[in-house]
Amino acid sequence: MLLAIDCGNTNTVFSIWDGEKFLCTLRTSTHHARTADAYFTWFSTLISHYGIKLDITDVIISSTVPRVVFNLRVFADRFFGCRPIVVGKPECDLPVAVRVDAGTQVGPDRLVNTVAGYDRHGGDLIIVDFGTATTFDVVDTDGAYIGGVISPGVNLSLEALHQSAAALPHIDIGKPQKVIGTNTFECMQSGVFWGYVGLVREICDRIKAERDRPMKVISTGGLAPLFQQSEALYDAFEEDLTMHGLTVIHQHNKDN
C-alpha cells in the first residue's frame, strides 16, 4: 500500500492507495512542531475506525511547508520502515521536466497538480487550485509545467478584510442572492464572491489569449464548486487531483 501525504499551509491530508483506489482520506491541521510520534498516534487511531489493516510499503510526500518534511520523513521511516519520496527533491523524478526560469523553485503542490491534470485530461490545461492561495498552473501540450499565476486565497482575503478594517466582521464565503448588498455582510460577501468569479474568468481568458490555443480549465480545492454555481468557469472539477498526482509520480519513480 502507498501512503500519499499532501501538506499544505492550512491542512495536511493522508490518503491510503491500494493500487486501484483510495481506501480512506484523513485530514489534520498543518503544524510544523508535530512530531513523528504524534502523527502516528493520530493516524493509527483514525485508521482503526475504518478497520483497515495497515500494510504501508511506500510513502510519498508533497509539502509546501518545508519545516514539516523532517518529521514526516521520520514518521515514514520509524513506523513503516521506508524512505519516502519527496516531491521537489532531486531524487524525485517527474514524468516531464518543468520549463520555467532557471533557479525558480516551483511549489510541490503545483507540480503534483500538473502531473495529475495531464494524466486525466491531456495537455494545454489551466489548473485553478482554491487553496490558501488561489493558483493558476499552465500545463503545456506535452504535460510540462510552464508557469502560472498566484493570487491571495479566498479565506485569506476575507481574513485580511476582517483584520485590517476594524468595522468589518468575519464572514463565511457564500453565493450572494444579489450583487448590491444592503448591509455590511452582504456587501462583503458580494465583493469577495463576484470578485473571485471575475478574477478566475479574467486570468483564464488572458492565459488563453497569450497561449493562442484552446485550453481546458480544471479546478480543484474545496471552494471550487461554490464558484462554479455562478458561471461555467471550468471544464471539470477534480476533488482528488493532488492525491491522484502523487500516485502517478510514485509509480513513475518506481518504474524508472
PDB file of C-alpha atoms in Angstrom:
ATOM      1  CA  MET A   1       0.000   0.000   0.000  1.00  0.00           C
ATOM      2  CA  LEU A   2       1.042   3.564  -0.684  1.00  0.00           C
ATOM      3  CA  LEU A   3       0.563   6.369   1.834  1.00  0.00           C
ATOM      4  CA  ALA A   4       0.268   9.689  -0.013  1.00  0.00           C
ATOM      5  CA  ILE A   5       0.738  12.816   2.112  1.00  0.00           C
ATOM      6  CA  ASP A   6      -0.101  16.317   0.914  1.00  0.00           C
ATOM      7  CA  CYS A   7       0.960  19.009   3.362  1.00  0.00           C
ATOM      8  CA  GLY A   8      -0.473  22.449   2.635  1.00  0.00           C
ATOM      9  CA  ASN A   9      -0.255  25.707   4.536  1.00  0.00           C
ATOM     10  CA  THR A  10      -3.557  25.050   6.320  1.00  0.00           C
ATOM     11  CA  ASN A  11      -4.222  21.289   6.267  1.00  0.00           C
ATOM     12  CA  THR A  12      -2.272  18.064   5.821  1.00  0.00           C
ATOM     13  CA  VAL A  13      -4.025  15.204   4.019  1.00  0.00           C
ATOM     14  CA  PHE A  14      -3.136  11.498   4.308  1.00  0.00           C
ATOM     15  CA  SER A  15      -4.592   9.028   1.783  1.00  0.00           C
ATOM     16  CA  ILE A  16      -4.026   5.267   1.546  1.00  0.00           C
ATOM     17  CA  TRP A  17      -3.825   3.896  -2.014  1.00  0.00           C
ATOM     18  CA  ASP A  18      -4.101   0.152  -2.586  1.00  0.00           C
ATOM     19  CA  GLY A  19      -3.079   0.304  -6.243  1.00  0.00           C
ATOM     20  CA  GLU A  20      -6.617   0.671  -7.574  1.00  0.00           C
ATOM     21  CA  LYS A  21      -8.449   3.036  -5.243  1.00  0.00           C
ATOM     22  CA  PHE A  22      -8.078   5.220  -2.168  1.00  0.00           C
ATOM     23  CA  LEU A  23      -9.164   3.301   0.916  1.00  0.00           C
ATOM     24  CA  CYS A  24      -9.538   6.412   3.057  1.00  0.00           C
ATOM     25  CA  THR A  25      -8.515  10.055   3.318  1.00  0.00           C
ATOM     26  CA  LEU A  26      -7.665  11.739   6.633  1.00  0.00           C
ATOM     27  CA  ARG A  27      -7.094  15.430   7.378  1.00  0.00           C
ATOM     28  CA  THR A  28      -5.327  17.274  10.154  1.00  0.00           C
ATOM     29  CA  SER A  29      -4.219  20.864  10.626  1.00  0.00           C
ATOM     30  CA  THR A  30      -0.674  21.624   9.489  1.00  0.00           C
ATOM     31  CA  HIS A  31       1.632  22.244  12.432  1.00  0.00           C
ATOM     32  CA  HIS A  32       5.398  22.289  11.991  1.00  0.00           C
ATOM     33  CA  ALA A  33       6.061  21.221  15.589  1.00  0.00           C
ATOM     34  CA  ARG A  34       4.038  17.992  15.345  1.00  0.00           C
ATOM     35  CA  THR A  35       6.372  15.035  15.988  1.00  0.00           C
ATOM     36  CA  ALA A  36       6.534  11.715  14.159  1.00  0.00           C
ATOM     37  CA  ASP A  37       5.059  10.006  17.236  1.00  0.00           C
ATOM     38  CA  ALA A  38       2.152  12.467  17.312  1.00  0.00           C
ATOM     39  CA  TYR A  39       1.465  11.844  13.620  1.00  0.00           C
ATOM     40  CA  PHE A  40       1.374   8.099  14.186  1.00  0.00           C
ATOM     41  CA  THR A  41      -0.869   8.302  17.247  1.00  0.00           C
ATOM     42  CA  TRP A  42      -3.400  10.424  15.316  1.00  0.00           C
ATOM     43  CA  PHE A  43      -3.077   8.344  12.148  1.00  0.00           C
ATOM     44  CA  SER A  44      -3.354   4.887  13.726  1.00  0.00           C
ATOM     45  CA  THR A  45      -6.308   5.928  15.884  1.00  0.00           C
ATOM     46  CA  LEU A  46      -8.337   7.030  12.868  1.00  0.00           C
ATOM     47  CA  ILE A  47      -7.250   4.058  10.757  1.00  0.00           C
ATOM     48  CA  SER A  48      -8.645   1.704  13.389  1.00  0.00           C
ATOM     49  CA  HIS A  49     -12.010   3.425  12.944  1.00  0.00           C
ATOM     50  CA  TYR A  50     -12.014   2.428   9.263  1.00  0.00           C
ATOM     51  CA  GLY A  51     -10.977  -1.129  10.092  1.00  0.00           C
ATOM     52  CA  ILE A  52      -8.043  -1.024   7.670  1.00  0.00           C
ATOM     53  CA  LYS A  53      -5.139  -3.365   8.271  1.00  0.00           C
ATOM     54  CA  LEU A  54      -2.037  -1.258   7.791  1.00  0.00           C
ATOM     55  CA  ASP A  55       0.428  -2.647   5.284  1.00  0.00           C
ATOM     56  CA  ILE A  56       2.162   0.542   4.152  1.00  0.00           C
ATOM     57  CA  THR A  57       5.172  -0.251   1.968  1.00  0.00           C
ATOM     58  CA  ASP A  58       5.729   3.150   0.327  1.00  0.00           C
ATOM     59  CA  VAL A  59       5.254   6.803   1.249  1.00  0.00           C
ATOM     60  CA  ILE A  60       5.248   9.883  -0.987  1.00  0.00           C
ATOM     61  CA  ILE A  61       5.121  13.439   0.357  1.00  0.00           C
ATOM     62  CA  SER A  62       4.262  16.794  -1.191  1.00  0.00           C
ATOM     63  CA  SER A  63       4.745  19.719   1.173  1.00  0.00           C
ATOM     64  CA  THR A  64       4.510  23.479   0.732  1.00  0.00           C
ATOM     65  CA  VAL A  65       5.743  23.819   4.338  1.00  0.00           C
ATOM     66  CA  PRO A  66       9.407  22.748   4.381  1.00  0.00           C
ATOM     67  CA  ARG A  67       9.619  22.622   8.196  1.00  0.00           C
ATOM     68  CA  VAL A  68       7.223  19.654   8.444  1.00  0.00           C
ATOM     69  CA  VAL A  69       9.090  17.423   5.999  1.00  0.00           C
ATOM     70  CA  PHE A  70      11.685  16.226   8.517  1.00  0.00           C
ATOM     71  CA  ASN A  71       9.107  14.854  10.961  1.00  0.00           C
ATOM     72  CA  LEU A  72       7.119  13.274   8.121  1.00  0.00           C
ATOM     73  CA  ARG A  73      10.321  11.562   6.934  1.00  0.00           C
ATOM     74  CA  VAL A  74      10.901  10.242  10.457  1.00  0.00           C
ATOM     75  CA  PHE A  75       7.252   9.129  10.609  1.00  0.00           C
ATOM     76  CA  ALA A  76       7.671   7.086   7.404  1.00  0.00           C
ATOM     77  CA  ASP A  77      10.991   5.585   8.430  1.00  0.00           C
ATOM     78  CA  ARG A  78      10.137   4.783  12.065  1.00  0.00           C
ATOM     79  CA  PHE A  79       6.672   3.320  11.614  1.00  0.00           C
ATOM     80  CA  PHE A  80       6.704   1.925   8.065  1.00  0.00           C
ATOM     81  CA  GLY A  81      10.385   1.224   7.508  1.00  0.00           C
ATOM     82  CA  CYS A  82      10.616   3.101   4.222  1.00  0.00           C
ATOM     83  CA  ARG A  83      12.348   6.152   2.810  1.00  0.00           C
ATOM     84  CA  PRO A  84       9.658   8.450   1.431  1.00  0.00           C
ATOM     85  CA  ILE A  85       9.729  10.088  -1.979  1.00  0.00           C
ATOM     86  CA  VAL A  86       9.527  13.856  -1.505  1.00  0.00           C
ATOM     87  CA  VAL A  87       8.229  15.842  -4.480  1.00  0.00           C
ATOM     88  CA  GLY A  88      10.545  18.681  -5.396  1.00  0.00           C
ATOM     89  CA  LYS A  89      13.693  16.961  -4.109  1.00  0.00           C
ATOM     90  CA  PRO A  90      16.403  15.924  -6.608  1.00  0.00           C
ATOM     91  CA  GLU A  91      15.732  12.216  -6.039  1.00  0.00           C
ATOM     92  CA  CYS A  92      12.078  12.605  -7.110  1.00  0.00           C
ATOM     93  CA  ASP A  93      11.761  12.353 -10.890  1.00  0.00           C
ATOM     94  CA  LEU A  94       8.827  13.960 -12.711  1.00  0.00           C
ATOM     95  CA  PRO A  95       7.338  12.493 -15.901  1.00  0.00           C
ATOM     96  CA  VAL A  96       8.107  15.766 -17.737  1.00  0.00           C
ATOM     97  CA  ALA A  97      10.614  18.384 -16.572  1.00  0.00           C
ATOM     98  CA  VAL A  98       9.339  21.869 -15.722  1.00  0.00           C
ATOM     99  CA  ARG A  99      10.098  24.744 -18.091  1.00  0.00           C
ATOM    100  CA  VAL A 100      10.478  27.932 -16.040  1.00  0.00           C
ATOM    101  CA  ASP A 101      13.221  30.495 -15.390  1.00  0.00           C
ATOM    102  CA  ALA A 102      16.500  28.999 -14.183  1.00  0.00           C
ATOM    103  CA  GLY A 103      16.702  28.890 -10.395  1.00  0.00           C
ATOM    104  CA  THR A 104      12.949  29.128  -9.907  1.00  0.00           C
ATOM    105  CA  GLN A 105      11.505  26.809  -7.270  1.00  0.00           C
ATOM    106  CA  VAL A 106       8.014  25.632  -8.139  1.00  0.00           C
ATOM    107  CA  GLY A 107       5.704  24.633  -5.293  1.00  0.00           C
ATOM    108  CA  PRO A 108       5.409  20.833  -4.987  1.00  0.00           C
ATOM    109  CA  ASP A 109       1.611  21.066  -4.957  1.00  0.00           C
ATOM    110  CA  ARG A 110       1.687  22.796  -8.339  1.00  0.00           C
ATOM    111  CA  LEU A 111       3.970  20.119  -9.782  1.00  0.00           C
ATOM    112  CA  VAL A 112       1.697  17.351  -8.490  1.00  0.00           C
ATOM    113  CA  ASN A 113      -1.440  19.019  -9.857  1.00  0.00           C
ATOM    114  CA  THR A 114       0.253  19.418 -13.236  1.00  0.00           C
ATOM    115  CA  VAL A 115       1.084  15.707 -13.402  1.00  0.00           C
ATOM    116  CA  ALA A 116      -2.424  14.719 -12.313  1.00  0.00           C
ATOM    117  CA  GLY A 117      -4.140  17.108 -14.701  1.00  0.00           C
ATOM    118  CA  TYR A 118      -2.128  15.866 -17.664  1.00  0.00           C
ATOM    119  CA  ASP A 119      -2.735  12.229 -16.733  1.00  0.00           C
ATOM    120  CA  ARG A 120      -6.510  12.739 -16.646  1.00  0.00           C
ATOM    121  CA  HIS A 121      -7.090  15.438 -19.265  1.00  0.00           C
ATOM    122  CA  GLY A 122      -4.051  15.656 -21.531  1.00  0.00           C
ATOM    123  CA  GLY A 123      -2.130  18.839 -22.243  1.00  0.00           C
ATOM    124  CA  ASP A 124      -2.995  22.512 -22.778  1.00  0.00           C
ATOM    125  CA  LEU A 125      -4.568  22.973 -19.348  1.00  0.00           C
ATOM    126  CA  ILE A 126      -5.141  25.724 -16.835  1.00  0.00           C
ATOM    127  CA  ILE A 127      -5.443  24.234 -13.350  1.00  0.00           C
ATOM    128  CA  VAL A 128      -7.126  26.522 -10.813  1.00  0.00           C
ATOM    129  CA  ASP A 129      -6.496  25.478  -7.204  1.00  0.00           C
ATOM    130  CA  PHE A 130      -8.519  27.184  -4.472  1.00  0.00           C
ATOM    131  CA  GLY A 131      -6.200  26.738  -1.501  1.00  0.00           C
ATOM    132  CA  THR A 132      -4.607  29.137   0.975  1.00  0.00           C
ATOM    133  CA  ALA A 133      -3.548  30.901  -2.217  1.00  0.00           C
ATOM    134  CA  THR A 134      -5.576  30.706  -5.427  1.00  0.00           C
ATOM    135  CA  THR A 135      -3.133  29.434  -8.038  1.00  0.00           C
ATOM    136  CA  PHE A 136      -3.332  29.026 -11.795  1.00  0.00           C
ATOM    137  CA  ASP A 137      -0.974  26.426 -13.284  1.00  0.00           C
ATOM    138  CA  VAL A 138      -0.375  26.269 -17.017  1.00  0.00           C
ATOM    139  CA  VAL A 139       0.304  22.829 -18.487  1.00  0.00           C
ATOM    140  CA  ASP A 140       1.890  22.586 -21.933  1.00  0.00           C
ATOM    141  CA  THR A 141       0.891  20.184 -24.704  1.00  0.00           C
ATOM    142  CA  ASP A 142       3.386  17.540 -23.507  1.00  0.00           C
ATOM    143  CA  GLY A 143       2.461  17.835 -19.815  1.00  0.00           C
ATOM    144  CA  ALA A 144       5.226  20.221 -18.719  1.00  0.00           C
ATOM    145  CA  TYR A 145       4.562  22.878 -16.109  1.00  0.00           C
ATOM    146  CA  ILE A 146       5.421  26.178 -17.829  1.00  0.00           C
ATOM    147  CA  GLY A 147       4.373  28.792 -15.280  1.00  0.00           C
ATOM    148  CA  GLY A 148       1.255  30.318 -13.846  1.00  0.00           C
ATOM    149  CA  VAL A 149      -0.304  32.880 -11.549  1.00  0.00           C
ATOM    150  CA  ILE A 150      -0.543  33.205  -7.755  1.00  0.00           C
ATOM    151  CA  SER A 151      -3.230  35.312  -6.097  1.00  0.00           C
ATOM    152  CA  PRO A 152      -4.487  35.542  -2.491  1.00  0.00           C
ATOM    153  CA  GLY A 153      -6.808  32.755  -1.432  1.00  0.00           C
ATOM    154  CA  VAL A 154     -10.484  33.397  -0.749  1.00  0.00           C
ATOM    155  CA  ASN A 155     -10.318  32.818   3.006  1.00  0.00           C
ATOM    156  CA  LEU A 156      -7.061  34.766   3.200  1.00  0.00           C
ATOM    157  CA  SER A 157      -8.790  37.753   1.590  1.00  0.00           C
ATOM    158  CA  LEU A 158     -11.718  37.516   3.994  1.00  0.00           C
ATOM    159  CA  GLU A 159      -9.372  37.314   6.970  1.00  0.00           C
ATOM    160  CA  ALA A 160      -7.384  40.322   5.716  1.00  0.00           C
ATOM    161  CA  LEU A 161     -10.582  42.387   5.459  1.00  0.00           C
ATOM    162  CA  HIS A 162     -11.557  41.434   8.994  1.00  0.00           C
ATOM    163  CA  GLN A 163      -8.096  42.005  10.470  1.00  0.00           C
ATOM    164  CA  SER A 164      -7.323  45.291   8.712  1.00  0.00           C
ATOM    165  CA  ALA A 165     -10.689  47.038   8.922  1.00  0.00           C
ATOM    166  CA  ALA A 166     -11.965  47.330  12.488  1.00  0.00           C
ATOM    167  CA  ALA A 167     -15.590  47.809  11.442  1.00  0.00           C
ATOM    168  CA  LEU A 168     -15.753  44.757   9.169  1.00  0.00           C
ATOM    169  CA  PRO A 169     -16.831  41.419  10.696  1.00  0.00           C
ATOM    170  CA  HIS A 170     -15.524  37.958   9.978  1.00  0.00           C
ATOM    171  CA  ILE A 171     -17.830  36.228   7.465  1.00  0.00           C
ATOM    172  CA  ASP A 172     -18.047  32.905   5.669  1.00  0.00           C
ATOM    173  CA  ILE A 173     -17.973  32.883   1.884  1.00  0.00           C
ATOM    174  CA  GLY A 174     -21.143  32.023   0.005  1.00  0.00           C
ATOM    175  CA  LYS A 175     -23.010  32.940  -3.150  1.00  0.00           C
ATOM    176  CA  PRO A 176     -24.979  36.157  -2.530  1.00  0.00           C
ATOM    177  CA  GLN A 177     -28.584  36.442  -3.642  1.00  0.00           C
ATOM    178  CA  LYS A 178     -27.845  39.780  -5.321  1.00  0.00           C
ATOM    179  CA  VAL A 179     -24.823  41.844  -6.279  1.00  0.00           C
ATOM    180  CA  ILE A 180     -25.748  45.054  -4.468  1.00  0.00           C
ATOM    181  CA  GLY A 181     -25.536  44.476  -0.739  1.00  0.00           C
ATOM    182  CA  THR A 182     -27.822  46.371   1.617  1.00  0.00           C
ATOM    183  CA  ASN A 183     -25.838  45.580   4.770  1.00  0.00           C
ATOM    184  CA  THR A 184     -22.185  45.047   5.647  1.00  0.00           C
ATOM    185  CA  PHE A 185     -22.380  41.250   5.492  1.00  0.00           C
ATOM    186  CA  GLU A 186     -23.965  41.253   2.020  1.00  0.00           C
ATOM    187  CA  CYS A 187     -21.522  43.871   0.727  1.00  0.00           C
ATOM    188  CA  MET A 188     -18.507  41.840   1.842  1.00  0.00           C
ATOM    189  CA  GLN A 189     -19.939  38.563   0.595  1.00  0.00           C
ATOM    190  CA  SER A 190     -20.741  40.048  -2.815  1.00  0.00           C
ATOM    191  CA  GLY A 191     -17.342  41.691  -3.143  1.00  0.00           C
ATOM    192  CA  VAL A 192     -15.431  38.514  -2.399  1.00  0.00           C
ATOM    193  CA  PHE A 193     -17.662  36.122  -4.335  1.00  0.00           C
ATOM    194  CA  TRP A 194     -18.088  38.142  -7.525  1.00  0.00           C
ATOM    195  CA  GLY A 195     -14.548  39.435  -7.229  1.00  0.00           C
ATOM    196  CA  TYR A 196     -13.177  35.900  -7.408  1.00  0.00           C
ATOM    197  CA  VAL A 197     -15.531  34.928 -10.227  1.00  0.00           C
ATOM    198  CA  GLY A 198     -14.146  37.873 -12.178  1.00  0.00           C
ATOM    199  CA  LEU A 199     -10.571  37.064 -11.177  1.00  0.00           C
ATOM    200  CA  VAL A 200     -10.815  33.455 -12.385  1.00  0.00           C
ATOM    201  CA  ARG A 201     -12.520  34.371 -15.636  1.00  0.00           C
ATOM    202  CA  GLU A 202     -10.160  37.243 -16.478  1.00  0.00           C
ATOM    203  CA  ILE A 203      -6.942  35.405 -15.690  1.00  0.00           C
ATOM    204  CA  CYS A 204      -8.021  32.295 -17.606  1.00  0.00           C
ATOM    205  CA  ASP A 205      -9.066  34.417 -20.605  1.00  0.00           C
ATOM    206  CA  ARG A 206      -5.720  36.204 -20.623  1.00  0.00           C
ATOM    207  CA  ILE A 207      -3.771  32.940 -20.356  1.00  0.00           C
ATOM    208  CA  LYS A 208      -5.723  31.505 -23.295  1.00  0.00           C
ATOM    209  CA  ALA A 209      -5.095  34.647 -25.337  1.00  0.00           C
ATOM    210  CA  GLU A 210      -1.383  34.597 -24.512  1.00  0.00           C
ATOM    211  CA  ARG A 211      -1.105  30.916 -25.400  1.00  0.00           C
ATOM    212  CA  ASP A 212      -3.276  31.464 -28.512  1.00  0.00           C
ATOM    213  CA  ARG A 213      -4.791  27.985 -28.448  1.00  0.00           C
ATOM    214  CA  PRO A 214      -7.795  26.164 -26.940  1.00  0.00           C
ATOM    215  CA  MET A 215      -7.218  25.248 -23.304  1.00  0.00           C
ATOM    216  CA  LYS A 216      -9.257  23.315 -20.767  1.00  0.00           C
ATOM    217  CA  VAL A 217      -9.758  24.808 -17.320  1.00  0.00           C
ATOM    218  CA  ILE A 218      -9.629  22.269 -14.482  1.00  0.00           C
ATOM    219  CA  SER A 219     -10.444  23.281 -10.909  1.00  0.00           C
ATOM    220  CA  THR A 220      -9.626  21.733  -7.573  1.00  0.00           C
ATOM    221  CA  GLY A 221      -9.867  22.748  -3.930  1.00  0.00           C
ATOM    222  CA  GLY A 222     -12.794  22.875  -1.536  1.00  0.00           C
ATOM    223  CA  LEU A 223     -14.253  26.191  -2.708  1.00  0.00           C
ATOM    224  CA  ALA A 224     -14.117  25.439  -6.443  1.00  0.00           C
ATOM    225  CA  PRO A 225     -17.693  24.052  -6.675  1.00  0.00           C
ATOM    226  CA  LEU A 226     -19.058  27.193  -4.988  1.00  0.00           C
ATOM    227  CA  PHE A 227     -17.785  29.468  -7.741  1.00  0.00           C
ATOM    228  CA  GLN A 228     -18.951  27.114 -10.480  1.00  0.00           C
ATOM    229  CA  GLN A 229     -22.531  27.774  -9.341  1.00  0.00           C
ATOM    230  CA  SER A 230     -22.494  31.225 -10.882  1.00  0.00           C
ATOM    231  CA  GLU A 231     -20.809  30.795 -14.241  1.00  0.00           C
ATOM    232  CA  ALA A 232     -19.353  27.987 -16.337  1.00  0.00           C
ATOM    233  CA  LEU A 233     -15.844  28.845 -15.205  1.00  0.00           C
ATOM    234  CA  TYR A 234     -14.301  25.369 -15.527  1.00  0.00           C
ATOM    235  CA  ASP A 235     -14.469  22.429 -17.867  1.00  0.00           C
ATOM    236  CA  ALA A 236     -14.074  19.953 -14.998  1.00  0.00           C
ATOM    237  CA  PHE A 237     -13.734  19.793 -11.216  1.00  0.00           C
ATOM    238  CA  GLU A 238     -11.314  17.291  -9.651  1.00  0.00           C
ATOM    239  CA  GLU A 239     -11.758  16.739  -5.943  1.00  0.00           C
ATOM    240  CA  ASP A 240      -8.765  14.402  -5.521  1.00  0.00           C
ATOM    241  CA  LEU A 241      -6.417  15.930  -8.104  1.00  0.00           C
ATOM    242  CA  THR A 242      -3.389  16.290  -5.822  1.00  0.00           C
ATOM    243  CA  MET A 243      -3.695  12.793  -4.377  1.00  0.00           C
ATOM    244  CA  HIS A 244      -4.040  11.298  -7.841  1.00  0.00           C
ATOM    245  CA  GLY A 245      -0.914  13.159  -8.930  1.00  0.00           C
ATOM    246  CA  LEU A 246       1.034  11.707  -6.011  1.00  0.00           C
ATOM    247  CA  THR A 247       0.119   8.166  -7.076  1.00  0.00           C
ATOM    248  CA  VAL A 248       1.206   8.902 -10.673  1.00  0.00           C
ATOM    249  CA  ILE A 249       4.548  10.370  -9.565  1.00  0.00           C
ATOM    250  CA  HIS A 250       5.135   7.457  -7.199  1.00  0.00           C
ATOM    251  CA  GLN A 251       4.501   4.917  -9.967  1.00  0.00           C
ATOM    252  CA  HIS A 252       6.745   6.835 -12.361  1.00  0.00           C
ATOM    253  CA  ASN A 253       9.620   6.725  -9.853  1.00  0.00           C
ATOM    254  CA  LYS A 254       9.065   3.033  -9.133  1.00  0.00           C
ATOM    255  CA  ASP A 255       9.199   2.243 -12.857  1.00  0.00           C
ATOM    256  CA  ASN A 256      12.371   4.254 -13.536  1.00  0.00           C
TER     257      ASN A 256
END
